[in-house]
Each structure stands twice: as C-alpha cells, then as structure tokens.
Short mmCIF file of C-alpha atoms in Angstrom, two decimals:
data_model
loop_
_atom_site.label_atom_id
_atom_site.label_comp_id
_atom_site.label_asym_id
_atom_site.label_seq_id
_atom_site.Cartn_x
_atom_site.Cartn_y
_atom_site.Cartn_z
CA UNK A 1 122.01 66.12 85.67
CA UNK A 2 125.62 65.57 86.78
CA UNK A 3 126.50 69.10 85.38
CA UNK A 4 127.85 71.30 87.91
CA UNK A 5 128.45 74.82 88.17
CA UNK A 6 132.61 76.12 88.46
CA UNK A 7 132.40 76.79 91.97
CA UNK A 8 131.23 73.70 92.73
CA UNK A 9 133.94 71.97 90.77
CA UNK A 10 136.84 73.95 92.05
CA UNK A 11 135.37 73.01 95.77
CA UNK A 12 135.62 69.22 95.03
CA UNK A 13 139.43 69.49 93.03
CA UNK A 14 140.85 71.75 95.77
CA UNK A 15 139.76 68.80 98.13
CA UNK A 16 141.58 66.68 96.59
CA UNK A 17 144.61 68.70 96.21
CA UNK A 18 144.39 68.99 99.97
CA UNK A 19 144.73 65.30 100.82
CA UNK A 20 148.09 65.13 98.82
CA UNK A 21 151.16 64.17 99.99
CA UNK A 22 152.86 63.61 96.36
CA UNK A 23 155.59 65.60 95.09
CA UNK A 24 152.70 67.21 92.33
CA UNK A 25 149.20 66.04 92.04
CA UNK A 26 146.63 66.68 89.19
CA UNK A 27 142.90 65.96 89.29
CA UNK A 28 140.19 66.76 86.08
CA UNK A 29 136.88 66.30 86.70
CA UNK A 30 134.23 65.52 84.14
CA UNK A 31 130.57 65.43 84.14
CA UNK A 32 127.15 65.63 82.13
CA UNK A 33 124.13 64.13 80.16
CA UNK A 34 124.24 62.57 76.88
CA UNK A 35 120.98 60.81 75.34
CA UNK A 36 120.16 59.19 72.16
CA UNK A 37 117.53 58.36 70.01
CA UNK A 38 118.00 55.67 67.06
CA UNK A 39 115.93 55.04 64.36
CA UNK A 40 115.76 52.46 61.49
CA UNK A 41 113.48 51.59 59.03
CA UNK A 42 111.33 54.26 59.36
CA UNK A 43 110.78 53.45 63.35
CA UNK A 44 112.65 54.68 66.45
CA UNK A 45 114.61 51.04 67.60
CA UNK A 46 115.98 52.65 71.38
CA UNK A 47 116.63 55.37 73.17
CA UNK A 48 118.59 56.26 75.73
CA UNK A 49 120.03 59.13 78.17
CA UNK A 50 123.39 58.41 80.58
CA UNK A 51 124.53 61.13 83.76
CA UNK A 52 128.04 60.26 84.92
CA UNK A 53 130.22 62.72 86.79
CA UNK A 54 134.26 61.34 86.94
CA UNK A 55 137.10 62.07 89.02
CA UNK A 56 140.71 61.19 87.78
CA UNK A 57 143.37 62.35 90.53
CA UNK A 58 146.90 61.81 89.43
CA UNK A 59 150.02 61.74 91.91
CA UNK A 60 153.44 62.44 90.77
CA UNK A 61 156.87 61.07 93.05
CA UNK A 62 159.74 61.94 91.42
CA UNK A 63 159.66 60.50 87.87
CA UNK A 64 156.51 58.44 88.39
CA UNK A 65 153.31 59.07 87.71
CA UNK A 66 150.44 57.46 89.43
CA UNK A 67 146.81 57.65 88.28
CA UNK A 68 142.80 56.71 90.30
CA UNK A 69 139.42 57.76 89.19
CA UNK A 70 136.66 57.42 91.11
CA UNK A 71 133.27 58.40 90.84
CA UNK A 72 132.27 58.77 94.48
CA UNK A 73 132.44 62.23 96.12
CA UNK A 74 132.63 61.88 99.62
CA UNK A 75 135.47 62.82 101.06
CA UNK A 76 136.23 59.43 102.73
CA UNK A 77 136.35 58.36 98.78
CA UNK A 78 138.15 61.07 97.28
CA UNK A 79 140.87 60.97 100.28
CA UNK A 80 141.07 56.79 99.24
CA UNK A 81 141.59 57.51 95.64
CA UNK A 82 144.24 60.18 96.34
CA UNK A 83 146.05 57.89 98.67
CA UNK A 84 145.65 55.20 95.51
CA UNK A 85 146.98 57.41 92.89
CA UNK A 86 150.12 57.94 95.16
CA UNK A 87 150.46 54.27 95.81
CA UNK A 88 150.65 53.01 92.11
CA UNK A 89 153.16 56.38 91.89
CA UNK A 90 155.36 54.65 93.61
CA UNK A 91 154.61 51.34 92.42
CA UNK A 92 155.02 52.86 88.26
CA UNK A 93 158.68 52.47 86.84
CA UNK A 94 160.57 56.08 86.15
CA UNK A 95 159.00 57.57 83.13
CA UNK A 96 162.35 59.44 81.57
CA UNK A 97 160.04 61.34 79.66
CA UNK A 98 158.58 63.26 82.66
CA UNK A 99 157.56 66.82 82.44
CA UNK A 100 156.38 68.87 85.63
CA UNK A 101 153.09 69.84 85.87
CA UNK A 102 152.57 73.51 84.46
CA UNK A 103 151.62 76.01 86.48
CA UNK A 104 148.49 78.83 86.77
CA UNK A 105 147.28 79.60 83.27
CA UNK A 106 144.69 81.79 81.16
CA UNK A 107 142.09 80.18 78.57
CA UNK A 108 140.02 81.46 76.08
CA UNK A 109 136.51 81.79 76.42
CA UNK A 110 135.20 79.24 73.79
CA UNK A 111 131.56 79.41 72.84
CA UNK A 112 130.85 75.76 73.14
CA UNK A 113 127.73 76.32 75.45
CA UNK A 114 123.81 76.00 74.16
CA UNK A 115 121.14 76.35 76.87
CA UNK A 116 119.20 75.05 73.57
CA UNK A 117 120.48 71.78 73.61
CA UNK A 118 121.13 71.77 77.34
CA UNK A 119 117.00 71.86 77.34
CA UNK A 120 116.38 69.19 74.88
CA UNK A 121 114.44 66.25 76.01
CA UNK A 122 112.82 62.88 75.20
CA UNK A 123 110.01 64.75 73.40
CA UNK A 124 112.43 66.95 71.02
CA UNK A 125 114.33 64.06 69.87
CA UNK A 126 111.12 62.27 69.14
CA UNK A 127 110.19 65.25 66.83
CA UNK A 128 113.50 65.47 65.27
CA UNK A 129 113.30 61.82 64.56
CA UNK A 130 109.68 62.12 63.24
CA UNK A 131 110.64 64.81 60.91
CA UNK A 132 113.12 63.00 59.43
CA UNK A 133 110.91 60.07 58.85
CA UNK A 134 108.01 61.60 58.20
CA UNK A 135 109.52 62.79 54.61
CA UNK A 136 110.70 59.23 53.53
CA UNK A 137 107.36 57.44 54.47
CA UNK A 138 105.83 59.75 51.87
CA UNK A 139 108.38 59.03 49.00
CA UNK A 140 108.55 55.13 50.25
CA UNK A 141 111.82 55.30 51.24
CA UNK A 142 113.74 53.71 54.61
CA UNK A 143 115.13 55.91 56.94
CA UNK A 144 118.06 54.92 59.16
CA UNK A 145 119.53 57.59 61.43
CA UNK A 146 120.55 58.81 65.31
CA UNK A 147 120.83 61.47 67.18
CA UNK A 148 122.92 62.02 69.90
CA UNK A 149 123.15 65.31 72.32
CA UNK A 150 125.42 66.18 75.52
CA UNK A 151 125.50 68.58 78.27
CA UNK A 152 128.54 68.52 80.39
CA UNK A 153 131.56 70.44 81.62
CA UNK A 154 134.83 69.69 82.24
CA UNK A 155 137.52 71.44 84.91
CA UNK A 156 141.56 71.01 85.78
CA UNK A 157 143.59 71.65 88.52
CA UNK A 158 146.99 70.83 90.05
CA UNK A 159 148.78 71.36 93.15
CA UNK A 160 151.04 74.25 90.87
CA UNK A 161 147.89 76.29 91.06
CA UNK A 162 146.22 75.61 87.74
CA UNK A 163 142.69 75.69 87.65
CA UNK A 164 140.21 75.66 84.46
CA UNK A 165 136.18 74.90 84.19
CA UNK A 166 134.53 74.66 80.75
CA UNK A 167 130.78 74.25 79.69
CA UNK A 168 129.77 72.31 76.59
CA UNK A 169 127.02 71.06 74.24
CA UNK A 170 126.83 68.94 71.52
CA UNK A 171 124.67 67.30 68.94
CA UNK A 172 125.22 65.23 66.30
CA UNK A 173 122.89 63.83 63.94
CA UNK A 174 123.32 61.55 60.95
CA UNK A 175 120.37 59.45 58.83
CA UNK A 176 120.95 56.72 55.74
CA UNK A 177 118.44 56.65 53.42
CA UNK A 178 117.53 53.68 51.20
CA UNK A 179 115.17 53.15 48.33
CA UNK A 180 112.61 50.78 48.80
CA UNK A 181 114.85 48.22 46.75
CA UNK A 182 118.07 48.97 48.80
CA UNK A 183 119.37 49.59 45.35
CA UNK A 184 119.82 53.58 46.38
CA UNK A 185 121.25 54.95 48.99
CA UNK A 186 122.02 58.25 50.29
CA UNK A 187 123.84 59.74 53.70
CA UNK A 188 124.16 62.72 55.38
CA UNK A 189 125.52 64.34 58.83
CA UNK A 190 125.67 67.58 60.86
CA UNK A 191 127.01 68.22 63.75
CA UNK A 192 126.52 71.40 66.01
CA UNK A 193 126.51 73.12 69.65
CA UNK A 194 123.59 74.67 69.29
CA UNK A 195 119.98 72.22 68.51
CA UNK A 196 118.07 75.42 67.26
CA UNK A 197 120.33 75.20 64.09
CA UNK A 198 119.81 71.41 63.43
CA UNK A 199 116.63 71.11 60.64
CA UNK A 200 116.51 67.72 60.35
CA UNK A 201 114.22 67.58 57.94
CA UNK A 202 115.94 70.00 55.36
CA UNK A 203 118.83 67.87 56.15
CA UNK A 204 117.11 64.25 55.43
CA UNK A 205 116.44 65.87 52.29
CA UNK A 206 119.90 65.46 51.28
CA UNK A 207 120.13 62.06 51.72
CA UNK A 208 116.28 61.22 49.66
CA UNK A 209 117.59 63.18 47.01
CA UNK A 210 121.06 61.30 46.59
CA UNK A 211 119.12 57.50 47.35
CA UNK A 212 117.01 58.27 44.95
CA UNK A 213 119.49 59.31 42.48
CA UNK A 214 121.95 56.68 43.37
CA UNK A 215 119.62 53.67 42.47
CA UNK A 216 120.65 51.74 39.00
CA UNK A 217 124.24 52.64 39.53
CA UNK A 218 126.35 51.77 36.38
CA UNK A 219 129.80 50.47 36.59
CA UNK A 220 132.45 52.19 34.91
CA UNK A 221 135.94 51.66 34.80
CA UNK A 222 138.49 52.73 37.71
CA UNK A 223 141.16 55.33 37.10
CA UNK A 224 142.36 59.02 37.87
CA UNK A 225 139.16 61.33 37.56
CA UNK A 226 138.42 64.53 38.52
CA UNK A 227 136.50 64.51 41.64
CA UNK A 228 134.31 66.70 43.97
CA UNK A 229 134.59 65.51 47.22
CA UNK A 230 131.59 66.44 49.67
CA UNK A 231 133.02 67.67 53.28
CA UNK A 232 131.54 64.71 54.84
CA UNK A 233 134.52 62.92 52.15
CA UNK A 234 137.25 65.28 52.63
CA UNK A 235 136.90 65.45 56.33
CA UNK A 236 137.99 61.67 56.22
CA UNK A 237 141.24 62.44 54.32
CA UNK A 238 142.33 66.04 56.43
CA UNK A 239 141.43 64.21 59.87
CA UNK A 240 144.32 61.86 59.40
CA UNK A 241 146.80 64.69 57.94
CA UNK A 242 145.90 67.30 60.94
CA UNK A 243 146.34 64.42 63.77
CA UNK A 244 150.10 64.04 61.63
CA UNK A 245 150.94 67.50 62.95
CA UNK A 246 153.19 66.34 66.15
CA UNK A 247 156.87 67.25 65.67
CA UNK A 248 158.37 64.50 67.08
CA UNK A 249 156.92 62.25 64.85
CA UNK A 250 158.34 64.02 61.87
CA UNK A 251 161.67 64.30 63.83
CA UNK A 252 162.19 60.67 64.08
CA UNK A 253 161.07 60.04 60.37
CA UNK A 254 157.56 58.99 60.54
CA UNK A 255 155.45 61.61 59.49
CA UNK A 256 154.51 63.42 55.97
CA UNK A 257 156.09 66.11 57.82
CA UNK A 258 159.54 64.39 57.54
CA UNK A 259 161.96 66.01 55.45
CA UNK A 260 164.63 63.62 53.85
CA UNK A 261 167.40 63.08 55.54
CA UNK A 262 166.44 64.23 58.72
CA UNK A 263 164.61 67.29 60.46
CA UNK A 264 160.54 68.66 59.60
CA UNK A 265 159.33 70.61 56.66
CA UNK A 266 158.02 73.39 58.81
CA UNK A 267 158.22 76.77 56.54
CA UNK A 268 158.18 74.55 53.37
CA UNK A 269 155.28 75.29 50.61
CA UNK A 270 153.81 71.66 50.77
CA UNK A 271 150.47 72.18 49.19
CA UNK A 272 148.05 74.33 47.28
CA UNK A 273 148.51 78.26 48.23
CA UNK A 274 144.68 77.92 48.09
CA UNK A 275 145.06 76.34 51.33
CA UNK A 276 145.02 77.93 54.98
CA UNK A 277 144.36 75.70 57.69
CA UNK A 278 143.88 76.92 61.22
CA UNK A 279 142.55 76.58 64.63
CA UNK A 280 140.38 78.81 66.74
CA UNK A 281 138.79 77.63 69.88
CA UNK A 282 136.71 81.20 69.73
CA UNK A 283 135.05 80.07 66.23
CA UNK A 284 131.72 80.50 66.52
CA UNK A 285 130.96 77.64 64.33
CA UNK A 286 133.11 75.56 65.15
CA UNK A 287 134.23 75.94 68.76
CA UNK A 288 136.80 73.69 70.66
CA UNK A 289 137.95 73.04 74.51
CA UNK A 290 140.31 75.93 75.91
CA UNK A 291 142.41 73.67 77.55
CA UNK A 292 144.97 70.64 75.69
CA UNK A 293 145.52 66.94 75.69
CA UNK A 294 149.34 65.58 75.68
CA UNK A 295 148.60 63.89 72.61
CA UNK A 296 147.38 60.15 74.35
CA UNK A 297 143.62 61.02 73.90
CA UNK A 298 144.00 62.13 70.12
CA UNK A 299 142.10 65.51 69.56
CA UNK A 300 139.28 65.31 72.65
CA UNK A 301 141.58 65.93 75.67
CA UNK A 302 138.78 66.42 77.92
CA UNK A 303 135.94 63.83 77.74
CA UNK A 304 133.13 64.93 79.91
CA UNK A 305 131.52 61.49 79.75
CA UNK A 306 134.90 59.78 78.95
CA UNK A 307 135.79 58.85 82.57
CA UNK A 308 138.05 61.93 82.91
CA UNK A 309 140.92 63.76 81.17
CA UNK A 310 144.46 63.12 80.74
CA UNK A 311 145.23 66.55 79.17
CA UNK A 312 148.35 68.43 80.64
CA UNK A 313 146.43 71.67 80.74
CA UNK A 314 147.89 73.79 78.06
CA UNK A 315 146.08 76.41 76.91
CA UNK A 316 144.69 75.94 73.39
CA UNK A 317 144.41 79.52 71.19
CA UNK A 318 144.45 80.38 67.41
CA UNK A 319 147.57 78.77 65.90
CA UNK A 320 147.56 78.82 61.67
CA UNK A 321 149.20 75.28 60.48
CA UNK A 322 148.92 76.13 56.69
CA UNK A 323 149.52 78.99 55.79
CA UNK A 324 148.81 79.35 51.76
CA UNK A 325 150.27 75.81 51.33
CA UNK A 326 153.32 76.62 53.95
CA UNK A 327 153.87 74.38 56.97
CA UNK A 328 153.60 77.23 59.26
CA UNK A 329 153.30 75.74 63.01
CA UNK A 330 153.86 71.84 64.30
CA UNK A 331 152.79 70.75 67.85
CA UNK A 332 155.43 69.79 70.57
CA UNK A 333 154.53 67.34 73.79
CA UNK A 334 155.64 69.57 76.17
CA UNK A 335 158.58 66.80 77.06
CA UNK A 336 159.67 67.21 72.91
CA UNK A 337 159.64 70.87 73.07
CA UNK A 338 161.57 71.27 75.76
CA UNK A 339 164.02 68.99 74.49
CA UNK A 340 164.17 71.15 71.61
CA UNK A 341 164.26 74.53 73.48
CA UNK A 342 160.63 75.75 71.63
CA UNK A 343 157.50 76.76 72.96
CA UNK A 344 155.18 73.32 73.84
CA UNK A 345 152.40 74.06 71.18
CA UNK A 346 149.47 71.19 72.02
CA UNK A 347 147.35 69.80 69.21
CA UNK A 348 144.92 71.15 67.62
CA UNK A 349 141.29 70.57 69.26
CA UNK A 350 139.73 71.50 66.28
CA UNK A 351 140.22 72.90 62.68
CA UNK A 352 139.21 75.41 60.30
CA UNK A 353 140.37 74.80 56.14
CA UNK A 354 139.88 78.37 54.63
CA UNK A 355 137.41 77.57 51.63
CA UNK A 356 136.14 79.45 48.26
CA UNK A 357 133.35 81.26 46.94
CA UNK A 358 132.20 78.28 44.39
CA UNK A 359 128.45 76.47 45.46
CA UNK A 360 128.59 72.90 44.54
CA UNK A 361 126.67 73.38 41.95
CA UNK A 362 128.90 75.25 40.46
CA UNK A 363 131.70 72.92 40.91
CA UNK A 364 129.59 70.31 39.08
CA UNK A 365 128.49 73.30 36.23
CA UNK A 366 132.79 73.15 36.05
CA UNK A 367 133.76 69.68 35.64
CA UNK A 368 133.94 68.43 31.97
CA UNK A 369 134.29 65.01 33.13
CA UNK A 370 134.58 63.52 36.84
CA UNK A 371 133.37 61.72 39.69
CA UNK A 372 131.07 63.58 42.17
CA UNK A 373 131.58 61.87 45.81
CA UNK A 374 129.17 62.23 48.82
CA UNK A 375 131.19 59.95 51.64
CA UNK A 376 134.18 57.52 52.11
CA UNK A 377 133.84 54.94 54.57
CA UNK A 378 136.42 51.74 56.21
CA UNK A 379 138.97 54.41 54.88
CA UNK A 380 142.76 52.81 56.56
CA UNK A 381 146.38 54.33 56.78
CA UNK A 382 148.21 52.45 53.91
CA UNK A 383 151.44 54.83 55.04
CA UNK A 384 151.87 57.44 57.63
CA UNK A 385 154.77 59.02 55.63
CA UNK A 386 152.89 60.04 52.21
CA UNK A 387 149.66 59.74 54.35
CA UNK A 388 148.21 57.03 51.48
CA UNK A 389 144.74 55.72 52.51
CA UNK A 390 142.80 53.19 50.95
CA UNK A 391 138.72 52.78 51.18
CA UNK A 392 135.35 52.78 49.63
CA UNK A 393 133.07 54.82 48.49
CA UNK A 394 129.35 55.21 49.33
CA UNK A 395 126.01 56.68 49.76
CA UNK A 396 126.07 58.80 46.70
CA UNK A 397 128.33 58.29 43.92
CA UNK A 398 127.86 59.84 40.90
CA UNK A 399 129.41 60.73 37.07
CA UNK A 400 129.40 64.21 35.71
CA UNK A 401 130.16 65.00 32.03
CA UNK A 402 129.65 68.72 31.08
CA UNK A 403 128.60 69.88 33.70
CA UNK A 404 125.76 68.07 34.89
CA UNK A 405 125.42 64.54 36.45
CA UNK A 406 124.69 61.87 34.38
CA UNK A 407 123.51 58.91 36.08
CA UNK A 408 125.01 57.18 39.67
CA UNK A 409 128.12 54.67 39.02
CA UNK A 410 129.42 51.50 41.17
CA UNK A 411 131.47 52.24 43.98
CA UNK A 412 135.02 52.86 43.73
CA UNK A 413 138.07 51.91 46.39
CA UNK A 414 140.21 54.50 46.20
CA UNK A 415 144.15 54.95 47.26
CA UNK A 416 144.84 58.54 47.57
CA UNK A 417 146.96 60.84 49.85
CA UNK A 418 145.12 64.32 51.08
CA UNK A 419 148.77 66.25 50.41
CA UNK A 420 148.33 65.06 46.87
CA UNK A 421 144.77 65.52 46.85
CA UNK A 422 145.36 68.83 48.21
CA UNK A 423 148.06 70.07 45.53
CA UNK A 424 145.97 68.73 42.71
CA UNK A 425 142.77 71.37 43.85
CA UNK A 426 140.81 73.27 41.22
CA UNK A 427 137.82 74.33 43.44
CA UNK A 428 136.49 75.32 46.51
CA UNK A 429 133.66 75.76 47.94
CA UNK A 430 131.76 77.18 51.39
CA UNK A 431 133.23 75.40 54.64
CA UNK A 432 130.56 73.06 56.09
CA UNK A 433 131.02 72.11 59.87
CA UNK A 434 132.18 68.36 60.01
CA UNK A 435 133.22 66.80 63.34
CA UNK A 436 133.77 69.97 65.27
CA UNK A 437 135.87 70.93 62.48
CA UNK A 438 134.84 73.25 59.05
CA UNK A 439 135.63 72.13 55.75
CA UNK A 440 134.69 72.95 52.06
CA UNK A 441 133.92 70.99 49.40
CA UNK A 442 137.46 70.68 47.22
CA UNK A 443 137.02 69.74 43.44
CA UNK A 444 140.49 67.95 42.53
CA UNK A 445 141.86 66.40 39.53
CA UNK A 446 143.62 63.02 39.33
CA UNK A 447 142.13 61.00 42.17
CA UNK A 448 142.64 57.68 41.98
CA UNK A 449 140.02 54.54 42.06
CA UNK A 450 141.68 51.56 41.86
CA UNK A 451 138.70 49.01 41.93
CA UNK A 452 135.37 49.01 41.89
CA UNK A 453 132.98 47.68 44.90
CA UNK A 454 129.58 45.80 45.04
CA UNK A 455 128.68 47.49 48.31
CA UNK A 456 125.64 50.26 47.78
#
C-alpha cells in the first residue's frame, strides 16, 4: 500500500528541498489505496483496487512559477524533476498575481483516519455488495450500486519551513433501485470515514422502499409547491452557493455575494435566521483536510490519489459563513487578501448547515399540500449572480396532501436559487452527512417546477 508513515514523508520532501536552487520551492506528496466494487442488476459487473504514491515539486524564480511531478523516488529522479520544475520556472511568463510561499504553520488535528476502512478488503466489499442485493432479489427488484473506499495521506512542505502530513479514509457508497418494470425507481447515498458505520443493507432499504413507491407515477401540473427536499437534494443546491464564497468574485461583480453597485454583502442578513453554516475540520462527522487549496482544485486541495496537491498550505480551522442568515466570513486567495490588507481566509474544505429538531416524517405530517423530493440530478448554473440552477428530478418523487403522501408524480425540472430556497424555509430537520459535508432536510415553500420530465 503506497501509504506511508510522516517520517517517511518528511524524509523524501526535505530531499527535495535539498536539491533546490530556486528562489522558493514547494513539494506535496500524495499517496494511498482506493478500490471499488460495482454492481448492477443484482450482480457485481468489476472490481477494482489502484496504489499510486505522487510527487509534485514546484520551483519559484522571481514571479514564475514552475511545476514537475513524478512518481519515481530515487533520488536520481527526484533531483531530475526538481531541476524540471526550475526549468519551466524560468521558461513560465511573470504571474503578477504572485504570492510568496507562507512560512512554518500549525494544523488541526482532523479525525479523518479509520483503521476500519484502512482494513477493508476484497471480501468486505463483496459482503457489503451482497447485502445490498440480497434484499432486492427477495422483493424482485434490480439493484444498481458501488462502493468505493481509500486509504491515503497527504503531506506539504516548502523551502520557508512549512511542513504538514495528514492520514485519511473514505468510503462512499450509493445503490439505484428499480422495480422489475423500470417503472420505479429509488436512490440513495452515504458517505463516511469510518466502514463500521456504513449498513448497507438498512441503507438499500431506502431506496426499495421509494422504487417501490415511485412506480405508476402520475403527472401533475408544474408550478410553485411546497417542497421537502431530502439532503441528498439540498446538498446539490448549497454545494454551488458554498463554492460562491471567494471575495474576489463578489468584488468584481460576479457572485450572489455582490452587492449593487460595487463591494460584498459580508455582515448583511441574506437568508433565513434559521440558518448557520460553518466549517470544522475537527467535526467528528464530518471531518476535512487541515491544510487549504488556493482555490484551482475547488474544495479537495489535497488529492491523495489525484497526482498531487496544488494547495498553498493554509491552515484550515472553524470559520462560521452564516451566521443566523448573516454573511459572516468570505474567503480571500491569499494574493486578494493581501491586496485588500485582510487576513487570507482559504475555502472551506467542508461544511456543516446547523439543522432542526423535525424527523421527516414530521415534515411530511406538516405539509398541507407539496412535493416531497428524494434527489436532483444534471442540475446546471443558469446564473452565478442569483445562483439560479435548472435540473431534474429523480429517484423518488412524490405528492403529499395532509400530511401524508399520496401517490408518486412525473418528474419535474426545476429553476430555483438555494438563497431563495433558503429564505422561503419552514422546516428543518436532523443534518445527514452528504459529500463530506452535513446537511438537513429543509421543507420550503414556493419552489418552482417549470416542466415536467419523462425520465424515471
């Protein structure tokens, strides 16, 4: 397994920091095991299990910036890649935009590590695919699903003196369920550190119960309903808001964060005071990496299997961004923040919405008339600045009228903003992890479906 232990990883990067002859030089190093196991109708179609263990050195000369990965440790072909990193440094154009690497910094510990799933082999995954099929064979039902589990670490260091090491797990897990007429279809996901709290048969349940329920869907007619939107749906809609956090973007007018005529809404009430959104690398549930990205790489800045890093190093720690509806913090690139004289706060690795008391069940005991919705899928940015998106529904859609559900309906495209979605809240329930991130189930009023859809 190409997992090795912090010691061993600072060994290799102060190597390479020792062949430099840039002005600055950076190296992350990333390494581990992921495997598979995929499954569809009712049979397991491949498997599969990947070690990889990258090096990405980058050399800074003046202004330029010059990055090499290899995946060779020797020191012949660390000492080559170093010498290549410097080469297309001097090669790059001036970035105007460059910030010197940071220096020595402290991170959190961040419980991200499950000897659990670091254990799990060919045989578990068989079993966890078995259990989930097992169930459907006896209700003749199709089962469609993978699971997917990594061990790796990931570790930092520049020639400032900055060093950082992190250990990981991961598993996710996510089956389809059809009826035996494809006319029903349910879905569901999980995603955790830790295997031991992964019951993927419990789980399958979820997604017999809603095929089942969804066959003989009845079409009725689009329009603003009240809905109940699973976690697996809402995550779709806050993923796009919390990766529209970055100042600079609502500086220069792009953002949902833009106020008019110029300048951020930070410290302005923008949606429900229900609402606190935060991030915690600690969270015990829903962990993240202790170190940042500089925005390129999105919310992963450290890829343990992604060929290496690109992350600046920052430190991540518990920043709130809602606050009871209020904007309370933005994130800065470091070059942005120094521009504007504040401190460089990175992205968010992960996040946390702040949910309610309320099961689902009770949400549907609640809702005179509305629209309960398990997923949203080919979901697209219609525009950044009122964060519109437009997709489909699937995999569970269903009508409610006085409290109960009445019978599955057609599937809906919807065009709906989460800020509007998330000012228009009546209800919510128990955060449910989703994507390294937790989120409740929200019950909102006035969602709009603009069309209906043929797709199951």
């Amino acid at each position: 397994m190409a997992i090795i232990s912090q010691e061993e990883a600072k060994k290799i990067l102060d190597k390479v920091l020792s062949f430099s002859k840039a002005d600055e030089m950076s190296a992350s190093l990333n390494g581990g095991r992921t495997s598979n196991i995929r499954y569809a109708l009712n049979s397991v179609s491949s498997g599969g299990e990947a070690d990889n263990m990258s090096l990405l050195i980058s050399a800074g000369i003046g202004k330029r910036l010059g990055s090499a990965t290899v995946n060779e440790f020797s020191d012949q072909a660390i000492e080559r890649t170093v010498r290549r990193a410097e080469e297309i440094a001097r090669l790059a154009p001036e970035n105007p935009e460059y910030m010197p690497m940071i220096g020595p910094q402290k991170y959190l510990e961040t419980p991200m590590y499950s000897e659990n799933t670091a254990r799990m082999d060919s045989e578990y995954r068989a079993q966890v695919a078995f259990d989930s099929v097992e169930a459907c064979i006896e209700k003749n039902l199709s089962a469609a699903g993978f699971l997917q589990d990594s061990t790796g670490f990931s570790a930092i260091a520049n020639s400032r003196g900055l060093f950082g090491y992190n250990k990981a797990t991961s598993v996710d897990f996510s089956v389809t369920v059809r009826t035996a007429d494809a006319r029903g279809s349910g879905y569901v996901t999980r995603d955790f550190n830790d295997i031991a709290k992964l019951n993927a048969a419990q789980t399958t349940q979820i997604a017999m119960q809603k095929a089942m329920a969804s066959t003989s869907a009845r079409a009725i007619e689009p329009g603003k309903y009240t809905v109940i939107l699973e976690p697996t749906a809402m995550s779709t809609l806050l993923q796009s808001m919390m990766s529209g956090m970055d100042t600079r973007l609502a500086d220069e007018g792009r953002s949902f964060l833009s106020k008019k005529g110029g300048g951020t809404r930070l410290g302005e009430k923008l949606i429900d005071e229900r609402v606190t959104i935060y991030s915690d690398p600690t969270n015990p549930e829903a962990p993240s990496e202790p170190f940042s990205g500089d925005g390129r790489r999105g919310f992963a800045a450290i890829n343990f299997l992604g060929g290496g890093g690109v992350g600046d190093g920052r430190p991540q720690e518990k920043i709130t961004w809602f606050e009871k509806g209020v904007v309370k913090n933005m994130s800065y690139s470091r070059f942005w923040a120094d521009k504007k004289g504040v401190k460089a706060t990175p992205p968010a690795a992960g996040f946390i919405m702040q949910g309610g008391n309320q099961s689902l069940a009770d949400m549907i005991k609640s809702t005179e008339r509305g629209i309960l919705v398990t997923r949203l899928w080919y979901v697209r940015m219609v525009d950044p600045k009122t964060l519109l998106q437009t997709g489909l529904t699937r995999d569970g859609t269903f009508y409610i009228e006085n409290g109960q559900i009445k019978f599955p309906v057609k599937n809906f495209r919807f065009n709906e903003s989460a800020v509007i979605v998330l000012n228009n809240i009546e209800a919510l329930g128990t955060p449910v992890r989703m994507n390294g991130n937790l989120i409740p189930p929200v019950k909102a009023r006035d969602f709009t479906f603009t069309s209906l859809s043929d797709a199951i």
